C-alpha atoms as a PDB file:
ATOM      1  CA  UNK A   1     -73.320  85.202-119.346  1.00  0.00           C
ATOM      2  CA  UNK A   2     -71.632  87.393-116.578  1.00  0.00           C
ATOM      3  CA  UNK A   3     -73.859  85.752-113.522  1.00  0.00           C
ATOM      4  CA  UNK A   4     -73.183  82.139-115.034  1.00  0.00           C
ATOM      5  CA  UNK A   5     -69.857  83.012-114.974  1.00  0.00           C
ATOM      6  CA  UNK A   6     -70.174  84.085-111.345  1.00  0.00           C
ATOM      7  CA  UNK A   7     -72.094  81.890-109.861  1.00  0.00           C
ATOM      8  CA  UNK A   8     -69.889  78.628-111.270  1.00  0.00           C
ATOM      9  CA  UNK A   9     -66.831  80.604-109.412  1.00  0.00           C
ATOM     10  CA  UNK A  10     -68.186  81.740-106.395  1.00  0.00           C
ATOM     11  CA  UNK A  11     -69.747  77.926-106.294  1.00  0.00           C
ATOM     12  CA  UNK A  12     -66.059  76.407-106.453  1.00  0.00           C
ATOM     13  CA  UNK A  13     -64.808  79.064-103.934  1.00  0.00           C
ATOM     14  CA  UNK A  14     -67.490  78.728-101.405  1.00  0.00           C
ATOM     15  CA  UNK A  15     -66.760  74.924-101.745  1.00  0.00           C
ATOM     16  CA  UNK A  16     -63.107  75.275-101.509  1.00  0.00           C
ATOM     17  CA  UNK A  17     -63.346  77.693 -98.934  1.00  0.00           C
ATOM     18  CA  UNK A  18     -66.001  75.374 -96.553  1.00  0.00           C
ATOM     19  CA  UNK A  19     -63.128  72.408 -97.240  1.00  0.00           C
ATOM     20  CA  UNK A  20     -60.480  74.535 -96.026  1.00  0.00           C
ATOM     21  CA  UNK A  21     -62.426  75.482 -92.705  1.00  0.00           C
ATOM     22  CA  UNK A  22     -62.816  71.451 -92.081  1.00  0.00           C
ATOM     23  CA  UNK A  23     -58.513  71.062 -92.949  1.00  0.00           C
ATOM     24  CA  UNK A  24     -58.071  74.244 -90.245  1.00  0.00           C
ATOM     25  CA  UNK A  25     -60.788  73.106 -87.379  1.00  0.00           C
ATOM     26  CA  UNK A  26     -62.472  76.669 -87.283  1.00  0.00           C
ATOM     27  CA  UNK A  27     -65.870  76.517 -86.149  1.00  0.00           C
ATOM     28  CA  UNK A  28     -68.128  77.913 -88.543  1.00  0.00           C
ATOM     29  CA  UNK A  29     -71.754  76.580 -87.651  1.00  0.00           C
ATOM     30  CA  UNK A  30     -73.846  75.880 -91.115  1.00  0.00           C
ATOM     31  CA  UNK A  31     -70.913  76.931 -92.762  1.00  0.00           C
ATOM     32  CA  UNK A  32     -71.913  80.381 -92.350  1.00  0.00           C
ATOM     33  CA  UNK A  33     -68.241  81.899 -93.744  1.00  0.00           C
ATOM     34  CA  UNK A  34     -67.745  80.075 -96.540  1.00  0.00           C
ATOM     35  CA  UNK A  35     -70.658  80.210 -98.043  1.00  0.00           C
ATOM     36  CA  UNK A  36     -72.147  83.937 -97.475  1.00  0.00           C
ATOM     37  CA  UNK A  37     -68.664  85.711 -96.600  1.00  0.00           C
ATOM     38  CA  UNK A  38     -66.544  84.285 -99.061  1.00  0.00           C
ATOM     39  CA  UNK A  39     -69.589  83.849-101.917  1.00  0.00           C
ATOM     40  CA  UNK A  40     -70.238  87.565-101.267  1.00  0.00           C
ATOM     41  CA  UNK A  41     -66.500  87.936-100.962  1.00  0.00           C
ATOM     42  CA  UNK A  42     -65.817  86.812-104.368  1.00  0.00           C
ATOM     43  CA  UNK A  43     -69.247  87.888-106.275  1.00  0.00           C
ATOM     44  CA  UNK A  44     -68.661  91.604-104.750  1.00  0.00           C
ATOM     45  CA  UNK A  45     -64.834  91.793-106.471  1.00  0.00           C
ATOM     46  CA  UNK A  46     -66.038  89.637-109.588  1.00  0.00           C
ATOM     47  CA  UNK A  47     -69.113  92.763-109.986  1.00  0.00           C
ATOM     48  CA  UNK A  48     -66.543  95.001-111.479  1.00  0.00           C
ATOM     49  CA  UNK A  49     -65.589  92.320-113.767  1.00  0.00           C
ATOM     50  CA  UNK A  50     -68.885  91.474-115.632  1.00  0.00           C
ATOM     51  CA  UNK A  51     -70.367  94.800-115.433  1.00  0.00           C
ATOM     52  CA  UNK A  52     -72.003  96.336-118.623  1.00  0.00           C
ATOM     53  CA  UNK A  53     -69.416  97.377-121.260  1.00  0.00           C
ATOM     54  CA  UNK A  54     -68.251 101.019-121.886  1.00  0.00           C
ATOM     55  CA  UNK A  55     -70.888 101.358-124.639  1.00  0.00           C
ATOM     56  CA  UNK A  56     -73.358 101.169-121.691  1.00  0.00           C
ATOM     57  CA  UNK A  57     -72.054 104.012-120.603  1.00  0.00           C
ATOM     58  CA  UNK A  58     -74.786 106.758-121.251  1.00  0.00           C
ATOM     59  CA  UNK A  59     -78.133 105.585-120.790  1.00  0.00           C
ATOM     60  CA  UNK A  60     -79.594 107.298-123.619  1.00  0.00           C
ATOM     61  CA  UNK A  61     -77.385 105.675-126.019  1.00  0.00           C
ATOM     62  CA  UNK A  62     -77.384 102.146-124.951  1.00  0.00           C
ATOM     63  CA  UNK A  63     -78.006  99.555-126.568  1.00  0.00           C
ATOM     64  CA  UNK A  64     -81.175  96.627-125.715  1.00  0.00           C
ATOM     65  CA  UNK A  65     -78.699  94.353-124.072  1.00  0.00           C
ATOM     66  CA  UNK A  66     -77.444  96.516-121.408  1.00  0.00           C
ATOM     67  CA  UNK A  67     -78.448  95.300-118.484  1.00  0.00           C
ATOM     68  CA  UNK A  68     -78.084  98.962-116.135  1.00  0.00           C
ATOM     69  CA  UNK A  69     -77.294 101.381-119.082  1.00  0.00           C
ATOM     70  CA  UNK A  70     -75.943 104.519-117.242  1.00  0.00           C
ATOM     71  CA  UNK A  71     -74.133 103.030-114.528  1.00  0.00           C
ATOM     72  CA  UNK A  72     -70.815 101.669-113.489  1.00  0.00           C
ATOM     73  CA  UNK A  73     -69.230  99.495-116.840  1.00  0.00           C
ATOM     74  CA  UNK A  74     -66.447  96.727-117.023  1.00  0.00           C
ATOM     75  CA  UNK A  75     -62.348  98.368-116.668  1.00  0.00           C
ATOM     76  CA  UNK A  76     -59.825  97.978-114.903  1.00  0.00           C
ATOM     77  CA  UNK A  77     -60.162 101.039-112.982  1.00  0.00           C
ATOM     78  CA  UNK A  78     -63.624  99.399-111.789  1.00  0.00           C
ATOM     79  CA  UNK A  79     -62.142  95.756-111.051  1.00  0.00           C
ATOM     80  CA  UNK A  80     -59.583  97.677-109.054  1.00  0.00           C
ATOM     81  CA  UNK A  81     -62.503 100.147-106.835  1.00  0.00           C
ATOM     82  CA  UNK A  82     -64.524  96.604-106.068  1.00  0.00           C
ATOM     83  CA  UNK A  83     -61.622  95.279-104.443  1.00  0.00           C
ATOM     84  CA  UNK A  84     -60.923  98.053-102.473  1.00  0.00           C
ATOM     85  CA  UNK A  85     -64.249  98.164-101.159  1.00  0.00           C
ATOM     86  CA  UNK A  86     -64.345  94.267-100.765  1.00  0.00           C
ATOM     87  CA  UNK A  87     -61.193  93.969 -98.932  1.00  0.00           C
ATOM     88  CA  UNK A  88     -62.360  97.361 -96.504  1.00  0.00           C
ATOM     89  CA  UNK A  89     -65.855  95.737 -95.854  1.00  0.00           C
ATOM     90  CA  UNK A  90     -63.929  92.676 -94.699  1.00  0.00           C
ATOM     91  CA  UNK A  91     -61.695  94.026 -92.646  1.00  0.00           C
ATOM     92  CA  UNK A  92     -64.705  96.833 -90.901  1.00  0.00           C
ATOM     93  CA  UNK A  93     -66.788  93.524 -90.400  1.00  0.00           C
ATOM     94  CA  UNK A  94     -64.256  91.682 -88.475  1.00  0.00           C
ATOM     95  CA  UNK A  95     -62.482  94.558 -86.900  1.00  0.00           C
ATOM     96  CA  UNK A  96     -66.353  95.533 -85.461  1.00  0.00           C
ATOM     97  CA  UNK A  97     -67.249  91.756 -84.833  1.00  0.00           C
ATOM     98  CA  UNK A  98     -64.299  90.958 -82.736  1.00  0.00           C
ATOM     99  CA  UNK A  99     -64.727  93.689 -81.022  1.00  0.00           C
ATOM    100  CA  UNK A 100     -68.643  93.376 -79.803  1.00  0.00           C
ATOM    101  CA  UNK A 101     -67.827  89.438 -79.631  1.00  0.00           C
ATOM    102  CA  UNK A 102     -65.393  90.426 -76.805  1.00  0.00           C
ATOM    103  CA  UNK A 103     -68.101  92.749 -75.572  1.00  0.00           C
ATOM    104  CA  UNK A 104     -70.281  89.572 -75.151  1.00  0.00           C
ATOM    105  CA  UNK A 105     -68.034  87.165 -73.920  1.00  0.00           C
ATOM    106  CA  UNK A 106     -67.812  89.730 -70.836  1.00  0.00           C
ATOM    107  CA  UNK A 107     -71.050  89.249 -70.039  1.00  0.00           C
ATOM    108  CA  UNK A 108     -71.733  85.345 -71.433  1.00  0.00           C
ATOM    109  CA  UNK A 109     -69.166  83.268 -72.968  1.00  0.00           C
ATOM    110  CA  UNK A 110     -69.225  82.579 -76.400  1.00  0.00           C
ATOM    111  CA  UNK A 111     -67.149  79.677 -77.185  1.00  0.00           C
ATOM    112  CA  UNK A 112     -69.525  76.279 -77.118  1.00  0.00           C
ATOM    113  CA  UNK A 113     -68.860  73.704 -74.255  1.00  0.00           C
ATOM    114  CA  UNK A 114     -68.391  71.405 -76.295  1.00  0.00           C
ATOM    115  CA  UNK A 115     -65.673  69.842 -79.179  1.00  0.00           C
ATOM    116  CA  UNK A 116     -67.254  69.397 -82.533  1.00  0.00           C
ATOM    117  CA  UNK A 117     -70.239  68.568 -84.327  1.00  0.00           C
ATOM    118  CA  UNK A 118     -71.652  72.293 -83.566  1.00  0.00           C
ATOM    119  CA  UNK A 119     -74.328  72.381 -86.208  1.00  0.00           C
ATOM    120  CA  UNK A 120     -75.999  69.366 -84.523  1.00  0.00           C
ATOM    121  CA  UNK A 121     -75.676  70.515 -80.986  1.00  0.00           C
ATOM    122  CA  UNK A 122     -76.537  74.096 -81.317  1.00  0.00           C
ATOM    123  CA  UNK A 123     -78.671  73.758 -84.389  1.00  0.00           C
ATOM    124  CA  UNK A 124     -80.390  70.321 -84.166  1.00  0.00           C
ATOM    125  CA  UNK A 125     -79.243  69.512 -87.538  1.00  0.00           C
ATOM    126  CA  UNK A 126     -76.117  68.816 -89.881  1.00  0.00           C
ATOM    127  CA  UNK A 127     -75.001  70.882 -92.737  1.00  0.00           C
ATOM    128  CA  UNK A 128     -74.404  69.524 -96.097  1.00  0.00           C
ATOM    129  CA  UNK A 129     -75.474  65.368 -95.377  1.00  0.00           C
ATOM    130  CA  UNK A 130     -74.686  64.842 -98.457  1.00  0.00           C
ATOM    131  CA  UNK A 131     -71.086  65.105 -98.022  1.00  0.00           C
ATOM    132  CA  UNK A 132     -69.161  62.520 -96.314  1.00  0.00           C
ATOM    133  CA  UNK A 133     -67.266  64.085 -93.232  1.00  0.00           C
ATOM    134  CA  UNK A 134     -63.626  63.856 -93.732  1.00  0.00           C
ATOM    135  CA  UNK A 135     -61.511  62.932 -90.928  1.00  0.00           C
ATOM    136  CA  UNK A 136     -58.392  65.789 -91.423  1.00  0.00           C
ATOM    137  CA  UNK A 137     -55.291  63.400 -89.509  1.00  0.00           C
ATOM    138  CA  UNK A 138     -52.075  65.259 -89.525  1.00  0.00           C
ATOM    139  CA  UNK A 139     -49.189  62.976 -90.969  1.00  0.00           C
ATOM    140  CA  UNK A 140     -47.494  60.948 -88.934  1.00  0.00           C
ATOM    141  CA  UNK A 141     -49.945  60.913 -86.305  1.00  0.00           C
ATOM    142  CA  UNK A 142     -52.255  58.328 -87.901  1.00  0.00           C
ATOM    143  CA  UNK A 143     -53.834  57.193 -83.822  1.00  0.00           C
ATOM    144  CA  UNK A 144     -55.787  60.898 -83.721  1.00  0.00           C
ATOM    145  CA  UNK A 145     -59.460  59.759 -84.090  1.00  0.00           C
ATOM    146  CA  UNK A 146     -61.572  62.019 -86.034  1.00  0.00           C
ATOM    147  CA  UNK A 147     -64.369  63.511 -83.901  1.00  0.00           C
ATOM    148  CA  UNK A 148     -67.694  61.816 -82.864  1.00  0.00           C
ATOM    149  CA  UNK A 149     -70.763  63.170 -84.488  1.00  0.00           C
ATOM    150  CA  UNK A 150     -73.070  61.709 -81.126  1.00  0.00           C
ATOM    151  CA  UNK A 151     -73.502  64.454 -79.231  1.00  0.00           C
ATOM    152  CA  UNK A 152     -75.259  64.527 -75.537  1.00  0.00           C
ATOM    153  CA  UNK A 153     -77.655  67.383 -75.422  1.00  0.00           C
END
């Protein structure tokens, strides 16, 4: 039940989290952060959650359902270590990211030359067709045209 459990939440927050990007204007080709960071986000801290309970505690003594008698088991003190570790992954990965990013863009520059539609220019392909794109207009500024998918490679 645990990875059902999982995988419906991590599915709404990867979704919610790719939406958000779109309302923001990040560029995220493939929607490579909200779907592997923030799924792997979420299903790291959710881990300590759904682990085995304490009577899983000693191998030897487990019951048949356990699924990895002997190791870590659902508390609060767990819950609480997995989002430690989540949260100091996170911040190593972009702390070390930004930094060899700016290490690059010395030598070549990162940032596309171009505005939007970044899957299809860089990747010869769209992410997600299935989904409509959304044209994010701030209020009151209803003559802001939402970008053009035709892009001139």
């Amino acid at each position: 039940w645990g990875a059902l459990v999982l995988g419906v939440v991590a599915t709404l927050f990867c979704y919610g989290c790719c939406e958000l990007r779109k309302v923001f204007g990040f560029d995220d080709a493939l929607d490579v952060w909200g779907v592997h960071g923030m799924g792997g986000f979420v299903g790291s801290i959710l881990l300590g959650a759904i682990a085995d309970g304490s009577d899983c505690a000693v191998a030897a003594d487990a019951p048949a359902y356990c699924v990895n008698a002997g190791t870590i088991t659902r508390s609060g003190e767990q819950f609480g270590k997995q989002i430690v570790a989540t949260v100091f992954c996170a911040v190593y990965s972009f702390v070390v990211t930004y930094v060899l990013l700016r290490l690059i863009n010395l030598v070549i520059p990162i940032r596309p030359q171009i505005d939007g539609a970044l899957d299809l220019h860089e990747h010869g392909e769209t992410a997600y067709n299935h989904t409509p794109t959304k044209a994010y207009i701030p209020e009151g500024n209803q003559e802001t045209k939402a970008p053009s998918a035709e892009v001139n490679v």
